[in-house]
Short mmCIF file of N, CA and C in Angstrom, two decimals:
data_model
loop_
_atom_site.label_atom_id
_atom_site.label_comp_id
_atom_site.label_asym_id
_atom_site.label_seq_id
_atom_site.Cartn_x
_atom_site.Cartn_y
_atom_site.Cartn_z
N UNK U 1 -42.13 -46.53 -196.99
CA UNK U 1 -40.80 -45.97 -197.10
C UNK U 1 -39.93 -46.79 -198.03
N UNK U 2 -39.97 -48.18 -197.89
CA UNK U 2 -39.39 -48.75 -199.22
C UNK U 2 -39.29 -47.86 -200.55
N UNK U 3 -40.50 -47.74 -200.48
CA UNK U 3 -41.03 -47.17 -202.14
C UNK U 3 -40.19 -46.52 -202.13
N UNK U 4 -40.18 -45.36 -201.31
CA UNK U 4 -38.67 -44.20 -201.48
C UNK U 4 -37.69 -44.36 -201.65
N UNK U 5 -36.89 -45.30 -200.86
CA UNK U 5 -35.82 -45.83 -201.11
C UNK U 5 -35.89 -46.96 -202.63
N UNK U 6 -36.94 -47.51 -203.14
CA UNK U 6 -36.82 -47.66 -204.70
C UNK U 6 -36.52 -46.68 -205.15
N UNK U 7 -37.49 -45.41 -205.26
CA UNK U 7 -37.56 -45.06 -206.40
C UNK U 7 -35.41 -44.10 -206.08
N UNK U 8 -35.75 -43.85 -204.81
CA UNK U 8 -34.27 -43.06 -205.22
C UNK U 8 -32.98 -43.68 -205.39
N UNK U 9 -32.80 -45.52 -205.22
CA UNK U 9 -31.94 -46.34 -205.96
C UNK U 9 -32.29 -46.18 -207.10
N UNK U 10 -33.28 -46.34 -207.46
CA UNK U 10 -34.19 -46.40 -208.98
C UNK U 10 -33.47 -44.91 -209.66
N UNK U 11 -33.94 -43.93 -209.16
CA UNK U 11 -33.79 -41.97 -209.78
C UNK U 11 -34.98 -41.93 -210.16
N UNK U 12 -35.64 -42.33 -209.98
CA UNK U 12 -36.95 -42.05 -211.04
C UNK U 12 -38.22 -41.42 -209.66
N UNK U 13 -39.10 -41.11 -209.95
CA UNK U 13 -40.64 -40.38 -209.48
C UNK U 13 -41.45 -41.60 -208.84
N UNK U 14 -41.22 -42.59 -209.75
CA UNK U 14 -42.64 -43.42 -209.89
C UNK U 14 -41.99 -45.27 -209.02
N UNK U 15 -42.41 -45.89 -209.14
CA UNK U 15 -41.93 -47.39 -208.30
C UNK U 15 -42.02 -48.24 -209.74
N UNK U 16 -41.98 -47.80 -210.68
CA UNK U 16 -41.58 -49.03 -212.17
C UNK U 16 -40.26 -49.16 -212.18
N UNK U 17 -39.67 -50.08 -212.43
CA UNK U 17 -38.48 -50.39 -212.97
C UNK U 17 -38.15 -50.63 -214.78
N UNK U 18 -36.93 -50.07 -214.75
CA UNK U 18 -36.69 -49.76 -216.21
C UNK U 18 -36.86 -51.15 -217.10
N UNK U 19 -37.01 -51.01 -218.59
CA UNK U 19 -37.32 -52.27 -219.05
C UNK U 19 -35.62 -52.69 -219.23
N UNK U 20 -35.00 -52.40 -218.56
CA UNK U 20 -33.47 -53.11 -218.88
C UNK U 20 -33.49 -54.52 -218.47
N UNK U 21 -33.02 -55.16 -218.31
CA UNK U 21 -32.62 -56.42 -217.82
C UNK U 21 -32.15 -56.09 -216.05
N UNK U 22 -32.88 -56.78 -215.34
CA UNK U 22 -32.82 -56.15 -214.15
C UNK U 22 -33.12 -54.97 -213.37
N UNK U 23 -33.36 -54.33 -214.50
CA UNK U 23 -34.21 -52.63 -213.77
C UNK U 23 -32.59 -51.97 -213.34
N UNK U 24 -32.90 -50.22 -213.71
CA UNK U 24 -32.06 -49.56 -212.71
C UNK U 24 -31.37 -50.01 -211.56
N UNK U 25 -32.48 -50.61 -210.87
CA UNK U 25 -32.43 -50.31 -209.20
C UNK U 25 -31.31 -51.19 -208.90
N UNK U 26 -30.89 -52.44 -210.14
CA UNK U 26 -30.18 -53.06 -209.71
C UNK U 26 -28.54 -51.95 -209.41
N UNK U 27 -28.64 -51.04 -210.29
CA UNK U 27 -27.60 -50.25 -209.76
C UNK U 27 -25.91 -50.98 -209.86
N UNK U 28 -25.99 -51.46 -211.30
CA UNK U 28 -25.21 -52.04 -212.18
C UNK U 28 -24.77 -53.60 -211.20
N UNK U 29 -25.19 -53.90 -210.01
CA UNK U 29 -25.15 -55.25 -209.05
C UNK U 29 -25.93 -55.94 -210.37
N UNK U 30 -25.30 -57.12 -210.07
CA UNK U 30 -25.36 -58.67 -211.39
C UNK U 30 -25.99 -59.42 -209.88
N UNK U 31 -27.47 -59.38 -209.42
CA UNK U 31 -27.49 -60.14 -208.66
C UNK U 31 -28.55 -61.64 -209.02
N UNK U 32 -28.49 -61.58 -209.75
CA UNK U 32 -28.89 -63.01 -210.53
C UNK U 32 -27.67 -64.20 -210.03
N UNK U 33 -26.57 -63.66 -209.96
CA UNK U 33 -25.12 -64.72 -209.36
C UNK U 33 -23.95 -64.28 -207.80
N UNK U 34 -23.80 -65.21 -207.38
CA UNK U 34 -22.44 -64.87 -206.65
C UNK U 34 -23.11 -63.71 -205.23
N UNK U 35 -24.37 -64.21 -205.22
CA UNK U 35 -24.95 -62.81 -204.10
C UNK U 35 -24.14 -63.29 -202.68
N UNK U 36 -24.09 -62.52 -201.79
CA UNK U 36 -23.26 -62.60 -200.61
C UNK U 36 -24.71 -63.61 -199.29
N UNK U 37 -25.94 -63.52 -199.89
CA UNK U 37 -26.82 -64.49 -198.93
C UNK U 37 -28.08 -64.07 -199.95
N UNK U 38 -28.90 -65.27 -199.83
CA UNK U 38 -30.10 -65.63 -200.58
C UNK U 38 -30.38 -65.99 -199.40
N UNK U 39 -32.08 -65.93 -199.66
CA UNK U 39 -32.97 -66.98 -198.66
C UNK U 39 -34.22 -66.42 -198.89
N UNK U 40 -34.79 -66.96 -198.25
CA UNK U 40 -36.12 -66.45 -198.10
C UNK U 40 -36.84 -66.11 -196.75
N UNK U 41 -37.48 -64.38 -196.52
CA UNK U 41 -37.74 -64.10 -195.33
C UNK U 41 -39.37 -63.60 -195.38
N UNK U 42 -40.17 -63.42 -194.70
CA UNK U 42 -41.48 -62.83 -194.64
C UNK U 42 -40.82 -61.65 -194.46
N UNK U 43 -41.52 -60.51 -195.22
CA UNK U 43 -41.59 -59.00 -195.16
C UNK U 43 -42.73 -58.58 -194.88
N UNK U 44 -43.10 -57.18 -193.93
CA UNK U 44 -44.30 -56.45 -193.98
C UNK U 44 -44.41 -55.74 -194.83
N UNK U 45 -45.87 -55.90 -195.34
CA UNK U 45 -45.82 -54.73 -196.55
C UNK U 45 -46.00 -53.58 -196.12
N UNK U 46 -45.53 -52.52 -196.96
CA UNK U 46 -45.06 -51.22 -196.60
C UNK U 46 -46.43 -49.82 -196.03
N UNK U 47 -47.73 -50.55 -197.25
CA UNK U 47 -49.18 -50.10 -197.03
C UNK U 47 -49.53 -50.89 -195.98
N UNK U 48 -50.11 -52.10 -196.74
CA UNK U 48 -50.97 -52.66 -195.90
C UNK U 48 -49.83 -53.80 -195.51
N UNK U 49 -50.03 -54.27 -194.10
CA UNK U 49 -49.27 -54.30 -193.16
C UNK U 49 -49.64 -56.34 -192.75
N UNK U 50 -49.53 -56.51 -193.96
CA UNK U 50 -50.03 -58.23 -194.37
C UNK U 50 -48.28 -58.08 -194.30
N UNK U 51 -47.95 -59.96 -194.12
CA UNK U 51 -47.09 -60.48 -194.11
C UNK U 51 -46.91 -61.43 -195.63
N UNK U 52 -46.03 -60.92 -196.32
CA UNK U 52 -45.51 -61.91 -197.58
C UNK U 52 -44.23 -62.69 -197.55
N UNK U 53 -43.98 -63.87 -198.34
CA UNK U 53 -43.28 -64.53 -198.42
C UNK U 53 -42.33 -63.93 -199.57
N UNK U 54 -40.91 -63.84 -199.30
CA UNK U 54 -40.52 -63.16 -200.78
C UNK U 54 -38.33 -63.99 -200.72
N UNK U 55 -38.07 -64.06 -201.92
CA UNK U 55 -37.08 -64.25 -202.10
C UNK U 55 -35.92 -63.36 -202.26
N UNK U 56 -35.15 -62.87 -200.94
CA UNK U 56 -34.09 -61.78 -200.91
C UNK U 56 -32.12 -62.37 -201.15
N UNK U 57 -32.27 -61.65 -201.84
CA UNK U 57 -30.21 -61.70 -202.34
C UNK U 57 -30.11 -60.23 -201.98
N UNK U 58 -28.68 -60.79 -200.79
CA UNK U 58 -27.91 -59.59 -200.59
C UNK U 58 -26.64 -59.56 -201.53
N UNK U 59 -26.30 -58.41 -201.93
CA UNK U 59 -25.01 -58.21 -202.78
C UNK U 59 -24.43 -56.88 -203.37
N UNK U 60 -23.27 -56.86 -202.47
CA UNK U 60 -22.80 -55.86 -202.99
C UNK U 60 -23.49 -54.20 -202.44
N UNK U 61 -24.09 -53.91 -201.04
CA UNK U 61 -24.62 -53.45 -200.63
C UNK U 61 -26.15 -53.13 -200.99
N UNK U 62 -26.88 -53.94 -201.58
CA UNK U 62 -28.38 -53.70 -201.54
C UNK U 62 -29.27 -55.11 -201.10
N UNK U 63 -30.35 -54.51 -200.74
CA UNK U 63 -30.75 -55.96 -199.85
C UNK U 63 -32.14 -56.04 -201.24
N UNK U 64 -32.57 -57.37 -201.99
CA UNK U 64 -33.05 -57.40 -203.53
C UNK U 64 -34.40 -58.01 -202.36
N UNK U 65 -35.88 -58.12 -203.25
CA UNK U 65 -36.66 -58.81 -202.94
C UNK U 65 -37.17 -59.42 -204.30
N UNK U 66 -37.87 -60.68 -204.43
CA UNK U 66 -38.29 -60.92 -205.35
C UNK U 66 -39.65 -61.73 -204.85
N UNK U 67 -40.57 -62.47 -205.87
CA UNK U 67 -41.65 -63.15 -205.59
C UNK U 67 -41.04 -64.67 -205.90
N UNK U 68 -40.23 -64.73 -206.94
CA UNK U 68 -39.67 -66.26 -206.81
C UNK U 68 -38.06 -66.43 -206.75
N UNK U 69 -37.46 -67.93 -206.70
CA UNK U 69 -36.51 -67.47 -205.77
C UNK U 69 -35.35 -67.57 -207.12
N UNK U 70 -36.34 -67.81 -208.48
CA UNK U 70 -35.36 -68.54 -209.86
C UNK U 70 -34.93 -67.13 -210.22
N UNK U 71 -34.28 -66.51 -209.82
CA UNK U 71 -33.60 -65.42 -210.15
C UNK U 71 -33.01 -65.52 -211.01
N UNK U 72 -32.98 -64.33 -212.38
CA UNK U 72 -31.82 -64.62 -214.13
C UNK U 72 -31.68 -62.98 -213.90
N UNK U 73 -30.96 -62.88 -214.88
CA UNK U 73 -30.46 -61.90 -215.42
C UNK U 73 -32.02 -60.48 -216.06
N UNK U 74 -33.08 -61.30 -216.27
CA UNK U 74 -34.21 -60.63 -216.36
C UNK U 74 -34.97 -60.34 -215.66
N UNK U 75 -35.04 -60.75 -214.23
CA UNK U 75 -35.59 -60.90 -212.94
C UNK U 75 -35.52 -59.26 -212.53
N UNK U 76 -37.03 -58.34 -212.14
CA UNK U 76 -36.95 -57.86 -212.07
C UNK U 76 -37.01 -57.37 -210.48
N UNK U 77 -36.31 -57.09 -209.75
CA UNK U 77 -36.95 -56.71 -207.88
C UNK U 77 -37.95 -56.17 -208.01
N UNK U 78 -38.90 -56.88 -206.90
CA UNK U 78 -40.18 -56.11 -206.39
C UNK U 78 -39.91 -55.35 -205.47
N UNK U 79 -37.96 -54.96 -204.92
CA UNK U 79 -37.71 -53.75 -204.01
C UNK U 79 -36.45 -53.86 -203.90
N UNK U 80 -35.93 -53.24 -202.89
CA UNK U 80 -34.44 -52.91 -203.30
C UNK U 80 -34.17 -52.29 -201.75
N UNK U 81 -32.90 -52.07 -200.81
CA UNK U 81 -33.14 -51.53 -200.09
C UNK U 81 -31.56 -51.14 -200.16
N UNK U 82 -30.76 -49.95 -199.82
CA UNK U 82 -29.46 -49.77 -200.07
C UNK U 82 -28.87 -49.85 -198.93
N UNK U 83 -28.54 -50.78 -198.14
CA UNK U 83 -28.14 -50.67 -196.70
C UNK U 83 -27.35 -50.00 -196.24
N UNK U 84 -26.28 -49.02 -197.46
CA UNK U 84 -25.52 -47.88 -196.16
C UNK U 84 -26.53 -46.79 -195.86
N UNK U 85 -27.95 -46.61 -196.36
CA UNK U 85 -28.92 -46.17 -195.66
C UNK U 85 -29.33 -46.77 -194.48
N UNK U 86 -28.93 -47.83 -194.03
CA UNK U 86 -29.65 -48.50 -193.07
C UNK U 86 -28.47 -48.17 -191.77
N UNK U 87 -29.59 -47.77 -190.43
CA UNK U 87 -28.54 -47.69 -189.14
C UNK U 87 -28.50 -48.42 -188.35
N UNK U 88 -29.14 -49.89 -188.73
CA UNK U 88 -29.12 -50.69 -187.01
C UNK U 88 -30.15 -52.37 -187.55
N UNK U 89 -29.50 -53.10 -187.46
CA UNK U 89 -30.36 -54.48 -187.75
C UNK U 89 -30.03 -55.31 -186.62
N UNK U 90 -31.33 -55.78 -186.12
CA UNK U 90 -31.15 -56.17 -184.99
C UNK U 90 -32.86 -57.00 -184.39
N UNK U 91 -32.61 -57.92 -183.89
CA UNK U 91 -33.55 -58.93 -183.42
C UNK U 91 -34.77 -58.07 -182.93
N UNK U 92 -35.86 -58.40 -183.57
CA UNK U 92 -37.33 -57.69 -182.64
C UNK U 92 -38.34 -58.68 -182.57
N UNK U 93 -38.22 -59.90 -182.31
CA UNK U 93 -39.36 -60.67 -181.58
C UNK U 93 -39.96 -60.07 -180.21
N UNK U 94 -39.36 -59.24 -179.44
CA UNK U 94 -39.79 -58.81 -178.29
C UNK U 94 -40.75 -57.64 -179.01
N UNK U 95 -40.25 -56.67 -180.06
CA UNK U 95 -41.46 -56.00 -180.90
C UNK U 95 -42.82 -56.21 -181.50
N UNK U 96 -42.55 -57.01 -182.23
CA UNK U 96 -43.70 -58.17 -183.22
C UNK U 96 -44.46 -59.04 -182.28
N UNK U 97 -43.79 -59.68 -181.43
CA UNK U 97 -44.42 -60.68 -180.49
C UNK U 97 -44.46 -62.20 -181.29
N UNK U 98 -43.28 -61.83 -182.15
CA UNK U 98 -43.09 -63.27 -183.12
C UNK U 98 -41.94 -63.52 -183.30
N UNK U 99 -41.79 -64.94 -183.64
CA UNK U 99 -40.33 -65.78 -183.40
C UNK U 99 -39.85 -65.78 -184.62
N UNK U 100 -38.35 -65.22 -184.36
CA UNK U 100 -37.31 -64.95 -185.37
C UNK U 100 -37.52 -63.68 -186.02
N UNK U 101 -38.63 -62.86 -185.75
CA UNK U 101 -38.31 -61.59 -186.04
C UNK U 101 -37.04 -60.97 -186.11
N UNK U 102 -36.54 -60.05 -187.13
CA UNK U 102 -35.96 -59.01 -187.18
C UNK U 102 -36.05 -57.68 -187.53
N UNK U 103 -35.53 -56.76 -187.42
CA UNK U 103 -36.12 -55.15 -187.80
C UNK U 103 -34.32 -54.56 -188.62
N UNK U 104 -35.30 -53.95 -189.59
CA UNK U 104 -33.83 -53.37 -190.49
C UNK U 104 -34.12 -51.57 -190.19
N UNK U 105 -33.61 -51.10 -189.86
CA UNK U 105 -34.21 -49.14 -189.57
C UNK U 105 -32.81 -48.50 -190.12
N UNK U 106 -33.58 -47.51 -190.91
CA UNK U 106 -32.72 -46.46 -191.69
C UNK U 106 -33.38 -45.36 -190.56
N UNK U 107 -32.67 -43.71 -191.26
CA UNK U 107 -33.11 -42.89 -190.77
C UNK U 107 -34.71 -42.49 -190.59
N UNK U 108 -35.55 -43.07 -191.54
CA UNK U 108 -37.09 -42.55 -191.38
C UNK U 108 -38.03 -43.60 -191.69
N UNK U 109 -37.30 -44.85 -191.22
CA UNK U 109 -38.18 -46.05 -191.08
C UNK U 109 -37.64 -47.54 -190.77
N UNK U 110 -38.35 -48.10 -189.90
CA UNK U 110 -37.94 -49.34 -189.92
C UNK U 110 -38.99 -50.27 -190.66
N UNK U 111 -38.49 -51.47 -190.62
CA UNK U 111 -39.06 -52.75 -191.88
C UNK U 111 -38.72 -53.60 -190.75
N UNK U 112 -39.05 -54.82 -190.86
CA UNK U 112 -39.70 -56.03 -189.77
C UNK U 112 -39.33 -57.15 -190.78
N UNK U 113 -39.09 -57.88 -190.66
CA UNK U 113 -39.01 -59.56 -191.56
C UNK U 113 -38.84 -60.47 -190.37
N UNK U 114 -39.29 -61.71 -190.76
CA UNK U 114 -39.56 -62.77 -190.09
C UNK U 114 -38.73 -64.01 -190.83
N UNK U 115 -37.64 -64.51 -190.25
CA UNK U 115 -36.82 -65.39 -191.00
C UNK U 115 -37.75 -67.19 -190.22
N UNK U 116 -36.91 -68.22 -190.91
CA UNK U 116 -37.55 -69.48 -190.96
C UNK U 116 -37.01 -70.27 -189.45
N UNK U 117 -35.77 -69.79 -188.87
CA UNK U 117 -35.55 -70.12 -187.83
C UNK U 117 -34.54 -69.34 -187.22
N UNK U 118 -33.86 -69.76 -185.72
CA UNK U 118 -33.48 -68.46 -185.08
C UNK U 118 -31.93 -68.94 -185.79
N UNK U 119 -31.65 -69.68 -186.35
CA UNK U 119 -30.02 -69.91 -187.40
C UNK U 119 -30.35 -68.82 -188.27
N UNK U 120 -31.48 -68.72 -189.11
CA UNK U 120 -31.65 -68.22 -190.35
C UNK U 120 -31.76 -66.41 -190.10
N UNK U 121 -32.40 -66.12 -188.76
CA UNK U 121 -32.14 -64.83 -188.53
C UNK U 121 -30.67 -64.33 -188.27
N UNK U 122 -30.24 -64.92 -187.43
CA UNK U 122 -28.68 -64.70 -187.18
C UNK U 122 -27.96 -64.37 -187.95
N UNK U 123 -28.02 -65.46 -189.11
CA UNK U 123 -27.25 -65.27 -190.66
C UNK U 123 -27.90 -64.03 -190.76
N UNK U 124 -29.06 -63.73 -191.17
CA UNK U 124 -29.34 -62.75 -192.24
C UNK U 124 -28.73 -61.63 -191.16
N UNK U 125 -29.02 -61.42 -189.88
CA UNK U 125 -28.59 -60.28 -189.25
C UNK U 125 -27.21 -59.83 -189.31
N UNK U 126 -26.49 -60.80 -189.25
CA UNK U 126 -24.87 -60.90 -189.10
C UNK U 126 -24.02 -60.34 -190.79
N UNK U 127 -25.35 -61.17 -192.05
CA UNK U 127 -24.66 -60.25 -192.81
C UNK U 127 -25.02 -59.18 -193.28
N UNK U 128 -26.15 -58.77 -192.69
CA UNK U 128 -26.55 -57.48 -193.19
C UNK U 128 -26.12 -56.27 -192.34
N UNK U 129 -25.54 -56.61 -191.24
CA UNK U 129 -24.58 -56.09 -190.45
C UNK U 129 -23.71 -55.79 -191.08
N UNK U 130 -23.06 -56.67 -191.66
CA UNK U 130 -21.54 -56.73 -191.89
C UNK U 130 -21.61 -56.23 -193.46
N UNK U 131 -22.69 -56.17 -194.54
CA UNK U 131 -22.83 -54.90 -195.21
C UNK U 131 -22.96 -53.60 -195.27
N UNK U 132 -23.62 -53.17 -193.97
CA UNK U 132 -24.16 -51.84 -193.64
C UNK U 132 -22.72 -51.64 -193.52
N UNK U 133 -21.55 -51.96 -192.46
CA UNK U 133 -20.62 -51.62 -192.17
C UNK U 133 -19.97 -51.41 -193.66
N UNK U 134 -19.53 -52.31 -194.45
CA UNK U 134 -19.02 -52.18 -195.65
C UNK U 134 -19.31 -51.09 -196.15
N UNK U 135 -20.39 -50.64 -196.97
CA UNK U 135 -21.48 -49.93 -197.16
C UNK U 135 -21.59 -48.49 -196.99
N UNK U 136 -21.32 -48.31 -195.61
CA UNK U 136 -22.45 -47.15 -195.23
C UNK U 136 -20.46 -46.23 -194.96
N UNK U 137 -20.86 -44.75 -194.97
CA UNK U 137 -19.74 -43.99 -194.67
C UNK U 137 -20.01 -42.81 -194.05
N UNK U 138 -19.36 -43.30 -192.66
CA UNK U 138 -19.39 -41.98 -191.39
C UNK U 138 -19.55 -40.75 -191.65
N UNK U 139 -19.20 -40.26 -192.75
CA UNK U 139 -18.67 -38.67 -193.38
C UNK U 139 -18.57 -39.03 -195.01
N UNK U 140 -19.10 -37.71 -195.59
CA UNK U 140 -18.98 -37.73 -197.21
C UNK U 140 -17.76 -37.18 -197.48
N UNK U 141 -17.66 -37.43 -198.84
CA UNK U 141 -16.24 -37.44 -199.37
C UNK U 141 -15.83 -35.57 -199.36
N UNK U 142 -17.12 -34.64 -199.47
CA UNK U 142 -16.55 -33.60 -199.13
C UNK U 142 -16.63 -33.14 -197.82
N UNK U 143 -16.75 -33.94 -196.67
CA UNK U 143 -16.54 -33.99 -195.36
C UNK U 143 -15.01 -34.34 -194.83
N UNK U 144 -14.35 -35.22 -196.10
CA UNK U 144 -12.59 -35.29 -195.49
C UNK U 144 -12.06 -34.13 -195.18
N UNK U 145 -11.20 -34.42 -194.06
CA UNK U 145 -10.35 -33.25 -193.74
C UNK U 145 -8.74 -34.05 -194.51
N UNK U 146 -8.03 -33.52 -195.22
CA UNK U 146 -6.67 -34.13 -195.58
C UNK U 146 -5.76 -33.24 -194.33
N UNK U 147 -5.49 -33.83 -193.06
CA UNK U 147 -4.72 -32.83 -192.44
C UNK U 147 -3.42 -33.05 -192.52
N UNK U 148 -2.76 -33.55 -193.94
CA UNK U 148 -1.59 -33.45 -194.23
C UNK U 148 -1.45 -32.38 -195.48
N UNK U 149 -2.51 -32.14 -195.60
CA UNK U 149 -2.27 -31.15 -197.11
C UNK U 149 -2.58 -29.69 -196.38
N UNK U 150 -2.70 -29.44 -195.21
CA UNK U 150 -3.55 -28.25 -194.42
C UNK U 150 -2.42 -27.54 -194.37
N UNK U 151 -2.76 -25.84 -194.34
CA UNK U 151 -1.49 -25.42 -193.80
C UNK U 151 -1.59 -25.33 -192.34
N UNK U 152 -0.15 -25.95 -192.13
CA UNK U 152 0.03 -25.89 -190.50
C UNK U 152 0.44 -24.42 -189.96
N UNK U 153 -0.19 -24.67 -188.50
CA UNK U 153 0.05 -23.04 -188.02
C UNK U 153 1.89 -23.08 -187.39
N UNK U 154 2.35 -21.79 -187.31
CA UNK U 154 3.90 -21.82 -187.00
C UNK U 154 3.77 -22.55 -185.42
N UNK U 155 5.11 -22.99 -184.94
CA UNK U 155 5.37 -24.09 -184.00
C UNK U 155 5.23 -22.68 -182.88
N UNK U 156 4.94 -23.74 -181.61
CA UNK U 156 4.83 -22.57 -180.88
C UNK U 156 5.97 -22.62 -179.79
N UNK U 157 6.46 -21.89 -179.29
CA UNK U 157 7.93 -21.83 -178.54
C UNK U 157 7.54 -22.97 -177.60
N UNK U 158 7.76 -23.62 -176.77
CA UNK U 158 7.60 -24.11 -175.44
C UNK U 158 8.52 -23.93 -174.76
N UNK U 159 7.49 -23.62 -173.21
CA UNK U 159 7.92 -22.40 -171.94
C UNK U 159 9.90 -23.59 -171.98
N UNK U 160 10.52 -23.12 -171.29
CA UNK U 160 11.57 -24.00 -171.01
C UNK U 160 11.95 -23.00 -169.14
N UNK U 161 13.16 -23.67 -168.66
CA UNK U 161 13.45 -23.13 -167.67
C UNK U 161 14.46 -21.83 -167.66
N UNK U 162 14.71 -21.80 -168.71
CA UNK U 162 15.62 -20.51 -169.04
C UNK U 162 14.53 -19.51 -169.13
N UNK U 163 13.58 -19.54 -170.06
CA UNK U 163 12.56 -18.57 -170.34
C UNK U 163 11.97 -17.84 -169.08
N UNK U 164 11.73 -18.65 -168.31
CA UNK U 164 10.69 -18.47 -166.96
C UNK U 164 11.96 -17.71 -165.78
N UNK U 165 11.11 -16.62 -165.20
CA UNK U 165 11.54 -15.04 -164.81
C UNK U 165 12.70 -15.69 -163.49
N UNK U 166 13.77 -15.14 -163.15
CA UNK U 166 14.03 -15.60 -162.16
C UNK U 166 12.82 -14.88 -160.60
N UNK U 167 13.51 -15.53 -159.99
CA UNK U 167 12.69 -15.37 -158.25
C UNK U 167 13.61 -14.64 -157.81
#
């Protein structure tokens, strides 16, 4: 499911990234600098279900993966994940049956990473939390209701004691 979520940060069919400087996927994010958390977490791979070591920068709502951690301006992601797709990050060592686990789940998949200690999960959970929130939006923009621009319906009398029949 990654892949999907590349290729449709990406727009493209296929899981290549463009020969730009940083690929599409970066999705005009400069994350070579100034990322909101770096580190490094074990990811499951998406096929085969081996554990890798990989270098992730969050910034600016996408969560980056790389193979090393010397990130430039030419550095291309080996993935990308857009977290206002994502609905829920949250501790799963009780899942995995491994320490410092975490699980990231969008609508049609969750992902698993394994941080270096239970500080280092926290962080990553707390800000990838606190991106999704940034990030992600309850309702699309042609989902606003402006109920100041609506036409209002006419006021409606209210009953009073004059109105009401005598006895």
């Amino acid at each position: 499911m990654a892949a999907s979520l590349w290729r449709a940060v990406m727009g493209t069919g296929g899981g290549s990234s463009s020969s730009a400087p940083g690929g599409d996927a970066a999705g005009g994010v400069e994350f070579w600098h100034g990322a909101e958390r770096t580190g490094w977490l074990n990811k499951q791979g998406e096929y085969i279900k081996t554990w890798r070591r990989r270098w992730f920068v969050l910034k600016q709502g996408r969560l980056f993966w790389f193979k090393d951690p010397a990130v430039t301006r030419a550095s291309v992601p080996r993935g990308v994940i857009p977290v206002a797709s994502c609905l829920t990050v949250k501790g799963a060592e009780d899942v995995l049956n491994r320490q410092f686990a975490f699980e990231l789940s969008t609508p049609t998949e969750t992902m698993y990473f394994i941080a270096d200690s239970e500080k280092e999960k926290e962080e990553w959970i707390n800000s990838i939390g606190r991106s999704i929130v940034q990030h992600s939006r309850s309702v699309t923009d042609a989902e606003v209701v402006d109920y100041d621009s609506r036409p209002q319906p006419p006021p409606q009398p209210k009953p009073t004691e004059a109105s009401e029949p005598a006895e």
